[in-house]
Tab-separated table of C-alpha atoms in Angstrom:
chain	number	residue	atom	x	y	z
A	28	MET	CA	-59.312	4.341	16.279
A	29	LYS	CA	-60.627	7.192	14.167
A	30	LEU	CA	-59.649	7.263	10.479
A	31	LYS	CA	-57.759	10.545	10.865
A	32	THR	CA	-55.751	9.179	13.785
A	33	LEU	CA	-55.040	5.953	11.899
A	34	MET	CA	-53.779	7.880	8.870
A	35	ALA	CA	-51.567	10.036	11.074
A	36	THR	CA	-50.102	6.925	12.706
A	37	LEU	CA	-49.422	5.298	9.355
A	38	LEU	CA	-47.867	8.478	8.007
A	39	SER	CA	-45.596	8.738	11.036
A	40	GLY	CA	-44.469	5.160	10.455
A	41	VAL	CA	-43.666	5.859	6.806
A	42	ILE	CA	-41.662	8.952	7.738
A	43	ALA	CA	-39.763	6.990	10.403
A	44	LEU	CA	-38.919	4.226	7.947
A	45	SER	CA	-37.821	6.759	5.341
A	46	SER	CA	-35.622	8.525	7.879
A	47	THR	CA	-34.045	5.232	8.933
A	48	ALA	CA	-33.315	4.345	5.306
A	49	ALA	CA	-31.779	7.765	4.696
A	50	LEU	CA	-29.591	7.476	7.778
A	51	ALA	CA	-28.481	3.974	6.804
A	52	GLY	CA	-26.613	5.379	3.818
A	53	LYS	CA	-23.730	3.866	1.906
A	54	MET	CA	-22.331	1.687	4.697
A	55	GLU	CA	-25.624	-0.129	5.226
A	56	GLU	CA	-26.025	-0.511	1.470
A	57	ILE	CA	-22.588	-2.132	1.252
A	58	ARG	CA	-23.288	-4.526	4.119
A	59	GLU	CA	-26.653	-5.543	2.710
A	60	ARG	CA	-25.217	-6.344	-0.728
A	61	GLY	CA	-22.246	-8.193	0.801
A	62	PHE	CA	-19.428	-6.567	-1.169
A	63	ILE	CA	-17.726	-3.214	-1.603
A	64	LYS	CA	-16.722	-1.786	-4.986
A	65	ILE	CA	-13.188	-0.434	-4.643
A	66	GLY	CA	-11.193	1.370	-7.318
A	67	VAL	CA	-7.467	0.584	-7.239
A	68	SER	CA	-4.574	1.351	-9.593
A	69	LEU	CA	-2.845	-1.879	-10.590
A	70	GLY	CA	-0.188	-0.546	-12.919
A	71	GLY	CA	3.008	-0.568	-10.891
A	72	GLU	CA	4.785	-1.886	-7.836
A	73	PRO	CA	4.656	-1.341	-4.965
A	74	ILE	CA	1.424	0.689	-4.913
A	75	GLY	CA	-0.751	-1.680	-6.925
A	76	PHE	CA	-0.078	-4.428	-9.458
A	77	ARG	CA	-1.034	-7.973	-10.413
A	78	ASP	CA	0.952	-10.802	-8.888
A	79	ALA	CA	2.092	-14.044	-10.530
A	80	LYS	CA	-1.445	-15.413	-10.173
A	81	ASN	CA	-2.896	-12.277	-11.799
A	82	GLN	CA	-4.412	-11.213	-8.480
A	83	PRO	CA	-4.382	-7.607	-7.205
A	84	ALA	CA	-1.476	-6.901	-4.844
A	85	GLY	CA	0.417	-3.976	-3.367
A	86	TYR	CA	0.273	-1.347	-0.633
A	87	ASP	CA	-3.086	0.100	-1.673
A	88	VAL	CA	-4.572	-3.337	-2.240
A	89	ASP	CA	-3.603	-4.455	1.267
A	90	LEU	CA	-5.463	-1.447	2.652
A	91	ALA	CA	-8.480	-2.238	0.457
A	92	TYR	CA	-8.608	-5.794	1.810
A	93	ARG	CA	-8.420	-4.399	5.338
A	94	LEU	CA	-11.340	-2.059	4.623
A	95	ALA	CA	-13.505	-4.891	3.325
A	96	GLU	CA	-12.607	-7.016	6.346
A	97	LYS	CA	-13.598	-4.255	8.785
A	98	LEU	CA	-16.924	-3.878	6.981
A	99	GLY	CA	-17.428	-7.653	6.966
A	100	VAL	CA	-17.872	-7.852	3.201
A	101	GLU	CA	-16.072	-9.073	0.083
A	102	PRO	CA	-13.876	-6.643	-1.879
A	103	ARG	CA	-14.509	-6.280	-5.609
A	104	PHE	CA	-11.767	-4.414	-7.435
A	105	THR	CA	-11.810	-2.202	-10.508
A	106	ASP	CA	-8.526	-1.014	-12.008
A	107	VAL	CA	-8.879	2.766	-12.426
A	108	HIS	CA	-6.545	5.640	-13.261
A	109	GLY	CA	-6.560	9.406	-13.712
A	110	ASP	CA	-9.845	11.242	-14.069
A	111	ALA	CA	-11.806	7.959	-14.165
A	112	ARG	CA	-11.301	7.648	-10.414
A	113	VAL	CA	-13.480	10.680	-9.802
A	114	SER	CA	-16.085	10.067	-12.499
A	115	MET	CA	-16.703	6.483	-11.383
A	116	LEU	CA	-17.272	7.627	-7.806
A	117	PHE	CA	-19.642	10.326	-9.012
A	118	SER	CA	-21.648	7.820	-11.081
A	119	ASP	CA	-21.764	5.371	-8.141
A	120	GLN	CA	-19.838	2.699	-10.035
A	121	LEU	CA	-17.428	2.636	-7.092
A	122	ASP	CA	-18.000	2.902	-3.349
A	123	ALA	CA	-14.437	4.013	-2.624
A	124	VAL	CA	-11.150	4.681	-4.385
A	125	ILE	CA	-7.908	3.484	-2.842
A	126	GLY	CA	-5.872	4.236	-5.920
A	127	ASN	CA	-2.874	6.438	-5.085
A	128	MET	CA	-5.098	9.528	-5.370
A	129	SER	CA	-3.768	12.864	-4.122
A	130	ALA	CA	-6.283	14.780	-2.042
A	131	THR	CA	-6.218	18.123	-3.836
A	132	LEU	CA	-8.470	21.161	-3.411
A	133	ALA	CA	-9.646	20.815	-7.008
A	134	ARG	CA	-10.694	17.188	-6.537
A	135	ALA	CA	-12.287	17.965	-3.171
A	136	LYS	CA	-14.937	19.964	-5.043
A	137	SER	CA	-16.262	16.665	-6.417
A	138	VAL	CA	-15.046	14.007	-3.968
A	139	ASN	CA	-14.894	13.593	-0.200
A	140	PHE	CA	-11.471	12.571	1.091
A	141	THR	CA	-10.614	10.735	4.284
A	142	LEU	CA	-7.638	11.356	6.512
A	143	PRO	CA	-4.429	10.580	4.564
A	144	TYR	CA	-3.298	6.960	4.616
A	145	ALA	CA	-0.029	7.794	2.824
A	146	ARG	CA	1.972	10.744	1.572
A	147	ALA	CA	3.926	11.236	-1.628
A	148	GLY	CA	5.664	14.033	-3.482
A	149	LEU	CA	6.222	14.528	-7.177
A	150	ARG	CA	9.652	13.353	-8.321
A	151	VAL	CA	11.345	13.321	-11.705
A	152	VAL	CA	12.892	10.158	-13.104
A	153	TYR	CA	15.128	10.379	-16.173
A	154	GLN	CA	17.347	8.411	-18.531
A	155	LYS	CA	20.929	8.502	-17.264
A	156	ASP	CA	22.271	9.156	-20.771
A	157	GLN	CA	20.342	12.453	-20.924
A	158	LYS	CA	21.855	15.723	-19.709
A	159	ILE	CA	19.261	16.276	-17.018
A	160	GLN	CA	20.553	17.658	-13.746
A	161	SER	CA	17.706	19.944	-12.750
A	162	LEU	CA	14.038	20.590	-13.396
A	163	ALA	CA	14.933	23.281	-15.939
A	164	ASP	CA	16.765	20.687	-18.036
A	165	LEU	CA	13.406	19.125	-18.911
A	166	ASP	CA	12.824	22.020	-21.314
A	167	GLY	CA	12.554	20.519	-24.806
A	168	LYS	CA	12.680	16.960	-23.442
A	169	LYS	CA	10.003	14.306	-23.897
A	170	VAL	CA	8.457	13.783	-20.468
A	171	VAL	CA	5.758	11.206	-19.832
A	172	VAL	CA	2.916	12.293	-17.537
A	173	GLY	CA	-0.377	10.797	-16.426
A	174	ARG	CA	-3.296	12.569	-18.058
A	175	GLY	CA	-5.209	14.584	-15.470
A	176	SER	CA	-2.527	13.963	-12.823
A	177	THR	CA	-0.952	16.394	-10.385
A	178	GLY	CA	2.338	15.793	-12.236
A	179	GLU	CA	0.869	17.095	-15.487
A	180	ALA	CA	-0.483	20.237	-13.814
A	181	PHE	CA	2.837	20.915	-12.066
A	182	LEU	CA	5.002	20.467	-15.160
A	183	LYS	CA	2.805	22.751	-17.275
A	184	ARG	CA	3.445	25.507	-14.739
A	185	ALA	CA	7.092	24.821	-13.932
A	186	VAL	CA	8.516	23.812	-17.332
A	187	PRO	CA	6.125	24.929	-20.079
A	188	GLY	CA	8.724	24.055	-22.717
A	189	ALA	CA	8.733	20.352	-21.839
A	190	LYS	CA	7.262	18.082	-24.511
A	191	LEU	CA	4.585	16.200	-22.611
A	192	VAL	CA	3.858	12.631	-23.615
A	193	TYR	CA	0.457	11.687	-22.246
A	194	THR	CA	-0.662	8.336	-20.931
A	195	ASP	CA	-3.937	7.453	-19.293
A	196	ASN	CA	-2.097	4.969	-17.076
A	197	PHE	CA	1.371	6.078	-15.986
A	198	ALA	CA	1.702	2.631	-14.499
A	199	PRO	CA	2.209	0.528	-16.531
A	200	ASP	CA	2.191	2.550	-19.786
A	201	GLY	CA	4.436	5.412	-18.681
A	202	ILE	CA	6.792	3.015	-16.950
A	203	LEU	CA	7.069	0.959	-20.141
A	204	LEU	CA	7.959	4.074	-22.162
A	205	LEU	CA	10.723	4.859	-19.661
A	206	ARG	CA	12.069	1.311	-19.630
A	207	GLN	CA	12.147	1.224	-23.429
A	208	GLY	CA	13.909	4.594	-23.618
A	209	ARG	CA	11.138	6.138	-25.727
A	210	VAL	CA	10.912	9.187	-23.452
A	211	ASP	CA	13.631	11.213	-21.787
A	212	ALA	CA	11.990	11.523	-18.400
A	213	GLY	CA	8.807	11.150	-16.408
A	214	ILE	CA	7.146	12.712	-13.389
A	215	GLU	CA	4.945	10.899	-10.874
A	216	ASP	CA	4.546	10.204	-7.170
A	217	SER	CA	7.827	9.481	-5.425
A	218	SER	CA	6.361	6.300	-3.965
A	219	LEU	CA	6.260	4.846	-7.476
A	220	ILE	CA	9.259	6.623	-9.014
A	221	ASP	CA	11.698	5.698	-6.234
A	222	TYR	CA	10.800	2.038	-6.553
A	223	LEU	CA	11.079	2.161	-10.353
A	224	ALA	CA	14.578	3.654	-10.271
A	225	THR	CA	15.852	0.893	-7.991
A	226	GLN	CA	14.637	-1.709	-10.506
A	227	ASN	CA	16.272	-0.225	-13.643
A	228	GLN	CA	19.963	0.726	-13.923
A	229	ARG	CA	19.285	3.032	-16.893
A	230	LEU	CA	17.092	5.314	-14.795
A	231	ALA	CA	17.903	7.830	-12.084
A	232	THR	CA	15.889	10.354	-10.072
A	233	LEU	CA	16.422	14.047	-9.480
A	234	PRO	CA	16.894	14.937	-5.809
A	235	GLY	CA	14.100	16.714	-4.028
A	236	LEU	CA	10.320	16.594	-4.150
A	237	HIS	CA	8.128	19.063	-5.983
A	238	SER	CA	5.091	18.611	-3.780
A	239	ASN	CA	4.093	16.946	-0.540
A	240	ASP	CA	0.688	15.472	-1.183
A	241	PRO	CA	-1.671	13.603	1.142
A	242	ILE	CA	-2.887	10.344	-0.401
A	243	ALA	CA	-6.402	9.591	0.780
A	244	ILE	CA	-9.396	7.359	0.205
A	245	GLY	CA	-11.966	9.019	-2.013
A	246	ILE	CA	-15.709	8.519	-1.605
A	247	ARG	CA	-18.780	10.096	-3.144
A	248	LYS	CA	-20.137	13.263	-1.534
A	249	GLY	CA	-23.429	13.329	0.343
A	250	ASP	CA	-22.898	10.782	3.135
A	251	PRO	CA	-21.174	12.395	6.153
A	252	GLU	CA	-21.733	9.329	8.362
A	253	PHE	CA	-19.850	7.107	5.917
A	254	LEU	CA	-17.041	9.673	5.688
A	255	ARG	CA	-16.775	9.791	9.491
A	256	TRP	CA	-16.553	6.001	9.701
A	257	MET	CA	-13.912	5.947	6.967
A	258	ASP	CA	-11.871	8.555	8.856
A	259	MET	CA	-12.023	6.332	11.931
A	260	PHE	CA	-10.946	3.365	9.794
A	261	VAL	CA	-7.853	5.223	8.558
A	262	SER	CA	-7.047	6.496	12.055
A	263	ASP	CA	-7.217	2.950	13.417
A	264	TYR	CA	-4.977	1.716	10.574
A	265	ILE	CA	-2.311	4.260	11.489
A	266	ASN	CA	-2.532	4.093	15.297
A	267	SER	CA	-2.568	0.282	15.379
A	268	GLY	CA	0.921	0.167	13.859
A	269	ASP	CA	-0.307	-1.573	10.704
A	270	TYR	CA	0.518	1.494	8.597
A	271	GLU	CA	4.218	1.227	9.442
A	272	LYS	CA	4.193	-2.561	8.999
A	273	SER	CA	2.672	-2.274	5.546
A	274	TYR	CA	5.056	0.515	4.538
A	275	HIS	CA	8.086	-1.560	5.520
A	276	LYS	CA	6.620	-4.573	3.737
A	277	TRP	CA	6.534	-2.757	0.393
A	278	TRP	CA	9.408	-0.229	0.614
A	279	GLY	CA	11.835	-2.203	2.756
A	280	ASP	CA	12.871	-2.430	6.388
A	281	ASP	CA	15.061	0.684	6.134
A	282	ALA	CA	12.281	2.909	4.769
A	283	ASN	CA	10.976	5.766	6.899
A	284	PRO	CA	7.168	5.984	6.775
A	285	PRO	CA	6.014	9.637	6.593
A	286	ALA	CA	4.068	11.025	9.539
A	287	LEU	CA	0.372	11.133	8.712
A	288	ILE	CA	-1.928	12.052	11.606
A	289	GLY	CA	-2.665	15.758	11.739
A	290	VAL	CA	-0.573	16.504	8.632
A	291	TRP	CA	-2.182	17.757	5.430
């Protein structure tokens, strides 16, 4: 074989190998290392918390375990909240976030989102001894919000006179402030707020939702094949009936799981 032909053959092989490696992407990387790095929020029931053995538990955690099982790897959890969920994906410290993260247009500039695996709307919870009967009554009141959350952004627009009390972790820090009576009210996803109100007789919720947000798995941009597989994973979770089973497990047999497929 002539030298020029040999070099061309070798070069073709290198290009082929490089192309294969590029196509392998995040999913192959995860399988080769044997574990997936998943960000979850472990601050409050029933979304995510630590059980009596200090192990991650909750609705999101169940889904994270399912994801690892489908990939055939071990899950490794990191407790993340607020803006850290996006920055840790961007820096490749996490492979995926299943952490009660609303799929917003602003976040979609930095993160790829899957099909929704849950839905939640913003709801206000308040101390029963406060004269709060509407959103407008939050004016001048101390309201705890998660820093960088959709609740913070909404309240700044809707009730600019509210005295915002910031926490990096609404669950558990914001929940603790509410339980101790150190704030007048709070705003967060209804999935968390509704559960909280049933556990504390001093708290009540305002009727109605102030948003209807898709909750989705977040992954780093730049790997469309991984995003497609993750969409198929979520679709299978919903269509198999496991979505409804998990929802009833954490919110009760009488709960009505929101419709998810085709709804954004």
